[in-house]
């Protein structure tokens, strides 16, 4: 009875077409934003509960880890990894055609997320992060927010386009809730996931992110992440070191991503099942935490310490190296979570070290070390995520300090271009797919027909007797002959079907010349400077195997022919080349399994 009532309600909602119109999407964005905020709160409280039940302590992950004895630091991550791996194994057993990743569902999918898989993967992430895994909580928080949005859209029978937008709104709400950064949250989804800043999509993202932020404020879960006060004004000359910091961040961020990829490959080479692999990663992480418990978790407390207290240079180097190792072990073993926050940590430590070295070389500079810490966070994040605009706004919203914006802008943009120039790597798979598509379109657009041109063997002049054309049709298995005048100026084609009709209707046509039976506009002509993309469009509307290529003169001359098979072979070669490039661009998210149908 209840099932029939719910189904009737769904069908009734689906009948109200205006509910999925663009203005109505703003209302849905509010609902998704509210649910996204509560999903974030639930994940945060769940993590606190797990820590309290298992260790008897709660608070920051670093604080909990420090409170454990050495064997606790060793066993807690290993046990957490084992449970997380078992949950991922259970999630992989779901037989569903829906996506398991929100980015994939929005960027290249239909917006449908598997609820069962999503919940199990989020629980897996909770276990990994709560037990000290060097991951960001934002990954699971964003996925839960997106999952709630997908469930709403599927319940109301949203179309694919609107469902994808609704899931994107959920992702924006999740980022806004996790970081207290609504503008950056909306921009992250627009820049990375959707790949567009069109207001039709960006508007609902803003509404969802703002709604989530309001809920976080009302429930007491909002605070400025890294509040800064009394930041000095910089003289113009002191902006230049931040440019250098941007260059260095652009050089090092790809190395960080490649290291994560290396660890993923090495863990897979062990041949262990996923639960054992995550348990091994947790055990190795535990060895690191015995020595350096500060690298546990997302590292918020350590970044806060880097900003507000004085560190020695060798302590910064140690924390940087151990954090990179901890992240590589956690991500490499296959744990589900965000690499976003570890990238902020690495950037903060790198920026701090840069500021300390610069302070030694330039004792009288105005900029404080913590300013380089903040800019290092933004520039490293912008280079690692390929989203410099998001990184700029993220650091600004985390600090609410306008004075840092100018050096931050310069460093983030420069780091992005440097990283893209030296290495084709990516943190998120959707950027690989989008770059691959853009590269394919560009190469299709700029590959001309000149290299595909072949001689035209089936050509007759206008004054030739029709019997010459008849003999050519006997000698060549073609449907058309190309007709030119004495100066090789293209006139049109003779169709085999036309000659057949003339023979049947008139009998003797041998007295006619080729120019009397040609068709001038029956077959479209190609130009030598046309792109492969344009040629494809011509062949789609043409049933034959070849098209004539003519010059751009006032009286176009016949230059040759291009075959459809040549166009397809060239397209295939370009696509394989682009795909091979894409394979080298690494995805550093959780291990993906093919969707079962």
Coordinates of C-alpha atoms in Angstrom, one line a residue:
X1 CA 0.0 0.0 0.0
X2 CA 2.8 2.4 1.0
X3 CA 4.7 1.4 -2.1
X4 CA 1.8 2.2 -4.4
X5 CA 1.4 5.6 -2.7
X6 CA 5.0 6.5 -3.1
X7 CA 5.0 5.4 -6.7
X8 CA 1.9 7.5 -7.4
X9 CA 3.6 10.5 -5.8
X10 CA 6.7 10.1 -8.0
X11 CA 4.6 9.9 -11.1
X12 CA 2.6 12.9 -10.1
X13 CA 5.8 14.9 -9.5
X14 CA 7.1 13.8 -12.8
X15 CA 4.0 15.1 -14.5
X16 CA 4.7 18.6 -13.3
X17 CA 7.2 19.5 -16.0
X18 CA 7.8 23.0 -14.6
X19 CA 9.5 21.4 -11.6
X20 CA 12.5 20.6 -13.7
X21 CA 12.6 24.0 -15.5
X22 CA 15.7 26.2 -14.9
X23 CA 14.0 28.7 -12.5
X24 CA 12.7 25.8 -10.4
X25 CA 16.2 24.3 -10.3
X26 CA 17.1 27.1 -7.9
X27 CA 14.6 25.8 -5.4
X28 CA 15.9 22.2 -5.8
X29 CA 19.4 23.6 -5.3
X30 CA 18.3 25.0 -1.9
X31 CA 17.0 21.6 -0.9
X32 CA 20.2 19.9 -2.1
X33 CA 22.3 22.4 -0.3
X34 CA 20.5 21.8 3.0
X35 CA 20.8 18.0 2.7
X36 CA 24.4 18.3 1.7
X37 CA 25.2 20.3 4.8
X38 CA 23.5 17.7 7.0
X39 CA 25.3 14.9 5.2
X40 CA 28.6 16.6 6.0
X41 CA 27.6 17.1 9.7
X42 CA 26.6 13.4 9.9
X43 CA 30.0 12.3 8.5
X44 CA 31.9 14.5 10.9
X45 CA 29.9 13.2 13.9
X46 CA 30.3 9.6 12.7
X47 CA 34.0 10.0 12.5
X48 CA 34.1 11.4 16.0
X49 CA 32.0 8.5 17.3
X50 CA 34.3 5.9 15.7
X51 CA 37.3 7.5 17.3
X52 CA 35.6 7.7 20.7
X53 CA 34.4 4.1 20.6
X54 CA 37.7 2.6 19.4
X55 CA 40.3 4.8 21.2
X56 CA 38.4 6.5 24.0
X57 CA 39.5 9.8 22.6
X58 CA 37.9 12.4 20.3
X59 CA 39.0 15.7 18.8
X60 CA 41.6 16.3 16.0
X61 CA 43.0 13.2 14.4
X62 CA 46.5 14.3 15.3
X63 CA 45.5 14.7 18.9
X64 CA 43.8 11.3 19.0
X65 CA 46.9 9.7 17.4
X66 CA 49.3 11.3 19.9
X67 CA 47.2 10.0 22.8
X68 CA 47.6 6.4 21.7
X69 CA 50.5 4.2 22.8
X70 CA 53.0 3.2 20.1
X71 CA 51.2 -0.1 19.4
X72 CA 47.9 1.7 19.2
X73 CA 49.4 4.0 16.5
X74 CA 50.5 0.9 14.6
X75 CA 47.3 -1.3 14.9
X76 CA 44.6 1.4 14.7
X77 CA 45.4 2.4 11.0
X78 CA 45.9 -1.3 10.1
X79 CA 42.5 -2.3 11.5
X80 CA 40.9 0.7 10.0
X81 CA 42.4 -0.2 6.6
X82 CA 41.2 -3.8 6.9
X83 CA 37.6 -2.7 7.6
X84 CA 37.7 0.0 4.9
X85 CA 38.9 -2.6 2.4
X86 CA 36.2 -5.0 3.4
X87 CA 33.6 -2.3 2.8
X88 CA 35.0 -1.5 -0.6
X89 CA 35.0 -5.2 -1.5
X90 CA 31.3 -5.4 -0.5
X91 CA 30.6 -2.2 -2.5
X92 CA 32.2 -3.8 -5.6
X93 CA 29.7 -6.7 -5.4
X94 CA 26.7 -4.5 -6.1
X95 CA 25.3 -5.2 -9.6
X96 CA 24.2 -1.8 -10.8
X97 CA 24.5 0.3 -14.0
X98 CA 24.7 3.5 -11.9
X99 CA 27.9 5.3 -11.4
X100 CA 30.0 5.0 -8.2
X101 CA 31.8 8.3 -8.6
X102 CA 30.0 11.7 -8.5
X103 CA 32.5 13.3 -10.9
X104 CA 32.0 10.6 -13.5
X105 CA 28.2 10.7 -13.0
X106 CA 28.2 14.5 -13.7
X107 CA 30.9 14.9 -16.3
X108 CA 30.4 11.8 -18.6
X109 CA 27.5 9.9 -17.0
X110 CA 23.8 10.3 -16.6
X111 CA 23.8 11.6 -13.0
X112 CA 22.7 8.3 -11.5
X113 CA 24.7 7.3 -8.4
X114 CA 24.4 3.9 -6.8
X115 CA 23.0 4.4 -3.3
X116 CA 24.3 1.1 -1.9
X117 CA 27.8 1.5 -3.3
X118 CA 27.9 5.2 -2.3
X119 CA 27.0 4.5 1.3
X120 CA 29.5 1.6 1.6
X121 CA 32.3 3.7 0.0
X122 CA 31.6 6.6 2.3
X123 CA 31.7 4.3 5.3
X124 CA 35.0 2.9 4.0
X125 CA 36.3 6.5 3.7
X126 CA 35.2 7.2 7.3
X127 CA 37.1 4.2 8.6
X128 CA 40.3 5.2 6.7
X129 CA 40.2 8.8 7.8
X130 CA 39.1 8.1 11.4
X131 CA 41.9 5.6 11.8
X132 CA 44.6 8.2 10.8
X133 CA 44.7 7.7 7.0
X134 CA 46.4 10.7 5.3
X135 CA 43.3 11.7 3.4
X136 CA 40.9 14.5 3.3
X137 CA 37.4 14.1 4.7
X138 CA 36.0 16.1 1.9
X139 CA 35.9 13.2 -0.6
X140 CA 33.3 11.3 1.3
X141 CA 31.4 14.4 2.4
X142 CA 31.1 15.6 -1.2
X143 CA 30.0 12.1 -2.3
X144 CA 27.3 11.9 0.3
X145 CA 26.0 15.3 -0.6
X146 CA 26.0 14.3 -4.3
X147 CA 24.3 11.0 -3.4
X148 CA 21.4 12.7 -1.7
X149 CA 21.0 15.0 -4.7
X150 CA 21.0 12.0 -7.1
X151 CA 18.4 10.2 -5.0
X152 CA 16.1 13.3 -5.1
X153 CA 16.5 13.6 -8.8
X154 CA 15.8 10.0 -9.5
X155 CA 12.8 10.0 -7.1
X156 CA 11.2 12.8 -9.1
X157 CA 12.2 11.3 -12.5
X158 CA 14.4 14.2 -13.6
X159 CA 15.8 14.1 -17.1
X160 CA 19.5 13.3 -17.6
X161 CA 20.6 16.9 -18.0
X162 CA 18.8 18.2 -15.0
X163 CA 19.8 15.2 -12.9
X164 CA 23.5 15.8 -13.7
X165 CA 23.1 19.5 -12.7
X166 CA 21.4 18.5 -9.5
X167 CA 24.2 16.1 -8.6
X168 CA 26.7 18.9 -9.4
X169 CA 24.8 21.1 -6.9
X170 CA 25.2 18.4 -4.3
X171 CA 28.9 18.3 -4.9
X172 CA 29.1 22.1 -4.6
X173 CA 27.2 21.9 -1.3
X174 CA 29.6 19.2 0.0
X175 CA 32.7 21.2 -0.8
X176 CA 31.1 24.4 0.7
X177 CA 30.2 22.5 3.9
X178 CA 33.6 20.8 4.3
X179 CA 35.7 23.9 3.9
X180 CA 33.4 26.8 4.7
X181 CA 34.0 28.1 1.2
X182 CA 30.8 28.4 -0.8
X183 CA 32.2 30.4 -3.7
X184 CA 35.2 28.1 -4.1
X185 CA 32.8 25.1 -3.7
X186 CA 30.7 26.2 -6.6
X187 CA 33.7 27.2 -8.7
X188 CA 35.4 23.8 -8.0
X189 CA 32.4 21.9 -9.5
X190 CA 32.1 24.4 -12.4
X191 CA 35.8 24.4 -13.2
X192 CA 36.7 20.7 -12.7
X193 CA 33.5 18.7 -12.9
X194 CA 31.2 20.5 -15.4
X195 CA 34.0 22.3 -17.3
X196 CA 31.8 25.4 -17.9
X197 CA 31.0 28.7 -16.2
X198 CA 27.7 29.2 -18.0
X199 CA 25.2 31.0 -15.7
X200 CA 22.5 28.3 -16.3
X201 CA 24.6 25.9 -14.4
X202 CA 26.8 28.1 -12.2
X203 CA 23.7 29.9 -10.7
X204 CA 22.2 26.7 -9.1
X205 CA 25.7 25.8 -7.9
X206 CA 26.0 29.1 -6.1
X207 CA 22.6 28.7 -4.5
X208 CA 23.3 25.1 -3.3
X209 CA 26.7 26.1 -1.9
X210 CA 25.3 29.2 -0.2
X211 CA 22.4 27.2 1.3
X212 CA 24.8 24.6 2.7
X213 CA 26.9 27.3 4.2
X214 CA 23.9 28.9 5.9
X215 CA 22.9 25.6 7.5
X216 CA 26.5 25.1 8.7
X217 CA 26.4 28.5 10.3
X218 CA 23.0 27.9 11.9
X219 CA 24.0 24.6 13.4
X220 CA 27.3 25.9 14.8
X221 CA 29.5 23.9 12.5
X222 CA 31.0 26.9 10.6
X223 CA 34.2 28.7 11.3
X224 CA 36.8 30.5 9.3
X225 CA 39.2 27.6 8.6
X226 CA 42.5 29.6 8.9
X227 CA 41.5 33.0 10.3
X228 CA 44.3 35.6 9.9
X229 CA 44.6 39.0 11.3
X230 CA 46.9 42.0 10.8
X231 CA 48.4 40.9 7.6
X232 CA 50.8 43.5 6.3
X233 CA 50.6 45.4 3.0
X234 CA 53.2 44.3 0.6
X235 CA 55.5 46.6 -1.3
X236 CA 55.4 46.0 -5.1
X237 CA 58.9 44.5 -5.2
X238 CA 58.0 41.9 -2.6
X239 CA 55.4 40.3 -4.9
X240 CA 58.1 38.9 -7.1
X241 CA 59.1 36.1 -4.6
X242 CA 55.6 34.8 -4.8
X243 CA 56.0 34.5 -8.5
X244 CA 59.0 32.3 -7.9
X245 CA 57.0 30.3 -5.3
X246 CA 54.4 29.7 -8.1
X247 CA 57.0 28.4 -10.4
X248 CA 58.4 26.0 -7.8
X249 CA 54.9 24.8 -6.9
X250 CA 54.2 24.1 -10.6
X251 CA 57.4 22.1 -10.7
X252 CA 56.8 20.0 -7.6
X253 CA 53.0 19.4 -7.8
X254 CA 53.4 17.0 -10.7
X255 CA 56.1 15.1 -8.8
X256 CA 53.7 14.7 -5.9
X257 CA 51.0 13.3 -8.2
X258 CA 53.5 10.9 -9.9
X259 CA 54.7 9.6 -6.6
X260 CA 51.1 8.8 -5.7
X261 CA 50.7 7.0 -9.0
X262 CA 53.9 5.0 -8.3
X263 CA 52.7 3.8 -5.0
X264 CA 49.4 2.8 -6.4
X265 CA 51.2 0.7 -9.1
X266 CA 53.5 -0.9 -6.5
X267 CA 50.6 -1.8 -4.2
X268 CA 48.7 -3.4 -7.1
X269 CA 51.8 -5.4 -8.0
X270 CA 51.7 -7.2 -4.6
X271 CA 48.7 -9.1 -5.9
X272 CA 46.9 -8.9 -2.6
X273 CA 43.1 -8.6 -2.4
X274 CA 41.9 -5.1 -1.7
X275 CA 41.2 -5.6 2.1
X276 CA 44.7 -7.0 2.6
X277 CA 46.2 -4.2 0.6
X278 CA 44.5 -1.5 2.6
X279 CA 45.5 -3.3 5.8
X280 CA 49.1 -3.4 4.7
X281 CA 48.9 0.3 3.8
X282 CA 47.5 1.0 7.2
X283 CA 50.2 -1.0 8.9
X284 CA 53.0 0.8 7.1
X285 CA 51.3 4.1 7.9
X286 CA 51.2 3.1 11.5
X287 CA 55.0 2.7 11.4
X288 CA 55.2 6.3 10.2
X289 CA 52.8 7.5 12.9
X290 CA 54.9 6.0 15.6
X291 CA 57.7 8.4 14.5
X292 CA 55.6 11.3 13.4
X293 CA 52.0 11.3 14.6
X294 CA 51.5 14.8 13.2
X295 CA 51.0 13.5 9.7
X296 CA 47.8 11.6 10.6
X297 CA 44.5 12.6 9.0
X298 CA 43.9 15.7 7.0
X299 CA 46.5 17.8 8.8
X300 CA 44.3 20.8 9.7
X301 CA 45.9 21.3 13.2
X302 CA 49.4 21.1 11.7
X303 CA 48.7 23.7 9.0
X304 CA 47.2 25.9 11.7
X305 CA 50.4 25.5 13.7
X306 CA 52.5 26.4 10.7
X307 CA 50.5 29.6 10.2
X308 CA 50.5 30.7 13.9
X309 CA 53.7 29.4 15.5
X310 CA 57.4 29.4 14.6
X311 CA 58.9 26.2 13.2
X312 CA 62.5 25.4 12.7
X313 CA 63.5 24.7 9.0
X314 CA 64.5 21.1 9.7
X315 CA 61.2 20.4 11.5
X316 CA 59.3 21.7 8.4
X317 CA 61.4 19.4 6.1
X318 CA 60.7 16.4 8.3
X319 CA 56.9 17.0 8.5
X320 CA 56.8 17.6 4.7
X321 CA 58.6 14.4 3.8
X322 CA 56.7 12.3 6.3
X323 CA 53.3 13.8 5.1
X324 CA 54.1 13.0 1.5
X325 CA 55.1 9.4 2.5
X326 CA 51.9 9.0 4.6
X327 CA 49.7 10.2 1.8
X328 CA 51.4 8.0 -0.7
X329 CA 50.9 4.9 1.5
X330 CA 47.3 5.7 2.2
X331 CA 46.3 6.6 -1.4
X332 CA 48.5 3.9 -2.9
X333 CA 46.9 1.1 -0.9
X334 CA 43.5 2.0 -2.5
X335 CA 41.8 4.0 0.3
X336 CA 38.8 6.1 -0.6
X337 CA 39.1 9.8 0.2
X338 CA 40.2 13.2 -0.9
X339 CA 43.7 14.1 -1.9
X340 CA 42.6 17.7 -1.9
X341 CA 43.5 18.3 1.8
X342 CA 46.8 16.6 1.8
X343 CA 47.7 18.8 -1.2
X344 CA 47.0 21.8 1.0
X345 CA 49.2 20.4 3.7
X346 CA 52.1 19.7 1.4
X347 CA 51.7 23.2 -0.1
X348 CA 51.6 24.8 3.3
X349 CA 54.8 23.1 4.4
X350 CA 56.5 23.8 1.1
X351 CA 55.5 27.5 1.3
X352 CA 56.7 27.7 4.9
X353 CA 60.1 26.4 4.0
X354 CA 60.3 28.8 1.0
X355 CA 59.5 31.7 3.3
X356 CA 62.1 30.7 5.9
X357 CA 64.8 30.4 3.2
X358 CA 63.8 33.8 1.7
X359 CA 63.7 35.4 5.2
X360 CA 67.3 34.2 5.7
X361 CA 68.4 35.6 2.3
X362 CA 66.3 38.8 2.6
X363 CA 66.2 39.8 6.3
X364 CA 64.4 43.1 5.8
X365 CA 61.4 41.9 3.8
X366 CA 57.9 42.9 4.9
X367 CA 56.1 39.6 4.1
X368 CA 55.8 37.2 7.0
X369 CA 56.5 33.5 6.6
X370 CA 52.8 32.6 7.1
X371 CA 52.0 34.6 3.9
X372 CA 54.2 32.2 2.0
X373 CA 52.5 29.3 3.8
X374 CA 49.1 30.5 2.5
X375 CA 50.3 31.2 -1.0
X376 CA 52.1 27.8 -1.1
X377 CA 48.8 26.1 -0.2
X378 CA 47.0 27.8 -3.0
X379 CA 49.7 27.5 -5.7
X380 CA 50.3 23.8 -5.0
X381 CA 46.6 23.1 -4.9
X382 CA 46.0 25.0 -8.1
X383 CA 48.8 23.1 -9.9
X384 CA 47.7 19.7 -8.5
X385 CA 44.0 20.1 -9.3
X386 CA 44.4 22.1 -12.5
X387 CA 41.9 24.5 -11.0
X388 CA 43.8 27.8 -10.3
X389 CA 40.6 29.9 -10.0
X390 CA 39.2 27.6 -7.4
X391 CA 42.5 27.6 -5.5
X392 CA 42.6 31.4 -5.3
X393 CA 39.0 31.6 -3.9
X394 CA 39.5 28.7 -1.6
X395 CA 42.4 30.2 0.2
X396 CA 40.7 33.6 0.3
X397 CA 37.5 32.1 1.9
X398 CA 39.6 30.0 4.3
X399 CA 41.4 33.1 5.6
X400 CA 39.1 36.0 4.7
X401 CA 42.2 38.1 4.1
X402 CA 42.1 40.3 1.1
X403 CA 45.8 41.3 1.4
X404 CA 46.9 37.8 0.3
X405 CA 44.8 37.8 -2.9
X406 CA 47.3 39.6 -5.3
X407 CA 50.3 37.3 -4.6
X408 CA 47.9 34.4 -4.5
X409 CA 46.5 35.1 -7.9
X410 CA 50.0 35.4 -9.5
X411 CA 51.3 32.3 -7.8
X412 CA 48.3 30.1 -8.6
X413 CA 48.0 31.0 -12.2
X414 CA 51.8 30.6 -12.8
X415 CA 51.9 27.3 -11.0
X416 CA 49.1 26.0 -13.1
X417 CA 50.8 26.9 -16.4
X418 CA 54.2 25.6 -15.3
X419 CA 52.7 22.2 -14.2
X420 CA 50.8 21.9 -17.4
X421 CA 53.8 22.7 -19.5
X422 CA 56.2 20.2 -17.9
X423 CA 54.0 17.2 -17.2
X424 CA 50.6 15.9 -18.4
X425 CA 49.3 14.7 -15.1
X426 CA 45.9 15.2 -13.4
X427 CA 44.4 14.6 -10.0
X428 CA 40.9 14.0 -11.3
X429 CA 40.0 11.7 -14.2
X430 CA 37.3 14.0 -15.6
X431 CA 40.0 16.5 -16.4
X432 CA 41.8 13.8 -18.4
X433 CA 38.7 13.0 -20.3
X434 CA 38.0 16.7 -21.0
X435 CA 41.5 17.4 -22.1
X436 CA 41.5 14.4 -24.3
X437 CA 38.3 15.5 -26.0
X438 CA 39.6 19.0 -26.4
X439 CA 42.9 17.7 -27.9
X440 CA 41.0 15.5 -30.3
X441 CA 38.8 18.3 -31.5
X442 CA 41.8 20.6 -31.9
X443 CA 43.8 18.0 -34.0
X444 CA 40.7 17.3 -36.1
X445 CA 40.3 21.0 -36.7
X446 CA 43.9 21.6 -37.7
X447 CA 44.5 18.4 -39.7
X448 CA 43.9 19.4 -43.3
X449 CA 43.1 17.2 -46.3
X450 CA 46.3 17.8 -48.1
X451 CA 48.0 14.7 -46.8
X452 CA 44.9 12.6 -47.7
X453 CA 44.7 13.8 -51.3
X454 CA 44.8 11.0 -53.9
X455 CA 44.9 11.3 -57.8
X456 CA 41.5 11.2 -59.5
X457 CA 41.6 8.4 -62.0
X458 CA 38.0 8.5 -63.2
X459 CA 38.0 11.9 -65.0
X460 CA 36.6 12.8 -68.4
X461 CA 36.6 16.1 -70.3
X462 CA 33.3 17.7 -71.3
X463 CA 34.0 17.1 -75.0
X464 CA 34.6 13.4 -74.6
X465 CA 32.0 11.1 -76.1
X466 CA 29.6 9.4 -73.7
X467 CA 31.0 6.0 -74.8
X468 CA 34.3 7.0 -73.0
X469 CA 32.3 7.4 -69.8
X470 CA 30.5 4.1 -70.3
X471 CA 33.8 2.3 -70.7
X472 CA 35.1 3.9 -67.5
X473 CA 32.1 2.6 -65.6
X474 CA 33.0 -0.8 -67.0
X475 CA 36.7 -0.5 -66.0
X476 CA 36.2 1.1 -62.5
X477 CA 33.7 0.0 -59.8
X478 CA 32.5 3.6 -59.2
X479 CA 29.2 5.4 -59.2
X480 CA 30.4 8.8 -60.4
X481 CA 32.9 10.2 -62.9
X482 CA 34.4 13.7 -62.5
X483 CA 34.0 16.0 -65.5
X484 CA 36.5 18.8 -66.3
X485 CA 37.1 21.1 -69.2
X486 CA 40.2 21.4 -71.3
X487 CA 41.8 23.6 -68.6
X488 CA 41.0 21.0 -65.8
X489 CA 38.3 23.3 -64.4
X490 CA 35.8 21.1 -62.4
X491 CA 32.4 21.0 -64.0
X492 CA 30.5 18.3 -62.1
X493 CA 29.9 14.5 -62.2
X494 CA 28.3 11.9 -64.4
X495 CA 26.3 9.5 -62.4
X496 CA 26.1 5.9 -63.4
X497 CA 22.4 5.8 -62.8
X498 CA 21.9 8.7 -65.2
X499 CA 23.6 6.9 -68.1
X500 CA 21.6 3.7 -67.3
X501 CA 18.3 5.7 -67.5
X502 CA 19.4 7.3 -70.7
X503 CA 20.2 4.0 -72.3
X504 CA 16.9 2.5 -71.3
X505 CA 14.8 5.5 -72.4
X506 CA 16.7 6.7 -75.4
X507 CA 18.7 3.7 -76.6
X508 CA 21.4 5.3 -78.7
X509 CA 23.2 8.0 -76.7
X510 CA 26.7 7.6 -78.3
X511 CA 26.3 10.9 -80.2
X512 CA 26.2 12.8 -76.9
X513 CA 29.2 14.3 -75.2
X514 CA 30.0 14.1 -71.5
X515 CA 29.2 17.7 -70.9
X516 CA 25.6 17.1 -72.0
X517 CA 24.9 14.5 -69.3
X518 CA 26.7 15.8 -66.3
X519 CA 25.2 17.1 -63.1
X520 CA 26.9 20.2 -61.7
X521 CA 25.9 20.2 -58.0
X522 CA 25.0 16.6 -57.5
X523 CA 28.1 15.9 -55.4
X524 CA 29.6 18.3 -52.9
X525 CA 33.2 19.3 -53.4
X526 CA 36.0 19.5 -50.7
X527 CA 38.7 22.1 -50.5
X528 CA 42.3 21.3 -49.8
X529 CA 42.5 23.5 -46.7
X530 CA 39.4 21.9 -45.1
X531 CA 39.9 20.3 -41.8
X532 CA 39.4 16.6 -41.1
X533 CA 36.4 17.6 -38.9
X534 CA 34.7 19.4 -41.8
X535 CA 35.4 16.5 -44.2
X536 CA 33.8 14.1 -41.8
X537 CA 30.6 16.2 -41.8
X538 CA 30.6 16.1 -45.6
X539 CA 31.0 12.3 -45.7
X540 CA 28.2 11.8 -43.2
X541 CA 25.7 13.3 -45.6
X542 CA 27.2 11.4 -48.6
X543 CA 26.7 7.7 -49.4
X544 CA 29.7 7.3 -51.6
X545 CA 33.3 6.3 -50.8
X546 CA 35.1 9.4 -52.2
X547 CA 34.6 13.1 -52.8
X548 CA 36.4 15.4 -55.3
X549 CA 38.8 18.1 -54.0
X550 CA 39.0 21.4 -55.9
X551 CA 41.0 24.6 -55.6
X552 CA 39.7 27.9 -54.2
X553 CA 40.1 29.7 -57.5
X554 CA 37.3 31.6 -59.2
X555 CA 37.2 28.7 -61.7
X556 CA 38.1 25.7 -59.4
X557 CA 40.4 23.1 -60.7
X558 CA 40.1 19.4 -59.9
X559 CA 43.1 18.5 -57.6
X560 CA 42.2 14.9 -56.8
X561 CA 39.9 12.9 -54.5
X562 CA 39.7 12.1 -50.8
X563 CA 38.4 8.7 -49.7
X564 CA 36.1 8.2 -46.8
X565 CA 38.3 5.3 -45.6
X566 CA 41.3 7.6 -45.5
X567 CA 39.4 10.1 -43.3
X568 CA 38.3 7.4 -40.9
X569 CA 41.8 5.9 -40.7
X570 CA 43.3 9.3 -40.0
X571 CA 40.7 10.0 -37.4
X572 CA 41.4 6.6 -35.8
X573 CA 45.1 7.3 -35.7
X574 CA 44.6 10.7 -34.1
X575 CA 42.2 9.3 -31.5
X576 CA 44.7 6.5 -30.6
X577 CA 47.4 9.1 -30.2
X578 CA 45.2 11.3 -28.0
X579 CA 44.1 8.3 -26.0
X580 CA 47.7 7.2 -25.4
X581 CA 48.5 10.7 -24.1
X582 CA 45.4 10.5 -21.9
X583 CA 46.6 7.2 -20.4
X584 CA 49.7 8.9 -19.2
X585 CA 47.6 11.5 -17.3
X586 CA 47.1 9.9 -14.0
X587 CA 44.0 9.5 -11.9
X588 CA 44.7 9.6 -8.2
X589 CA 41.2 8.9 -6.9
X590 CA 40.2 5.5 -5.4
X591 CA 40.7 2.4 -7.4
X592 CA 37.9 2.0 -10.0
X593 CA 36.2 -1.1 -11.0
X594 CA 34.2 -1.6 -14.2
X595 CA 30.5 -1.1 -13.7
X596 CA 28.5 -4.3 -13.9
X597 CA 25.4 -4.3 -16.1

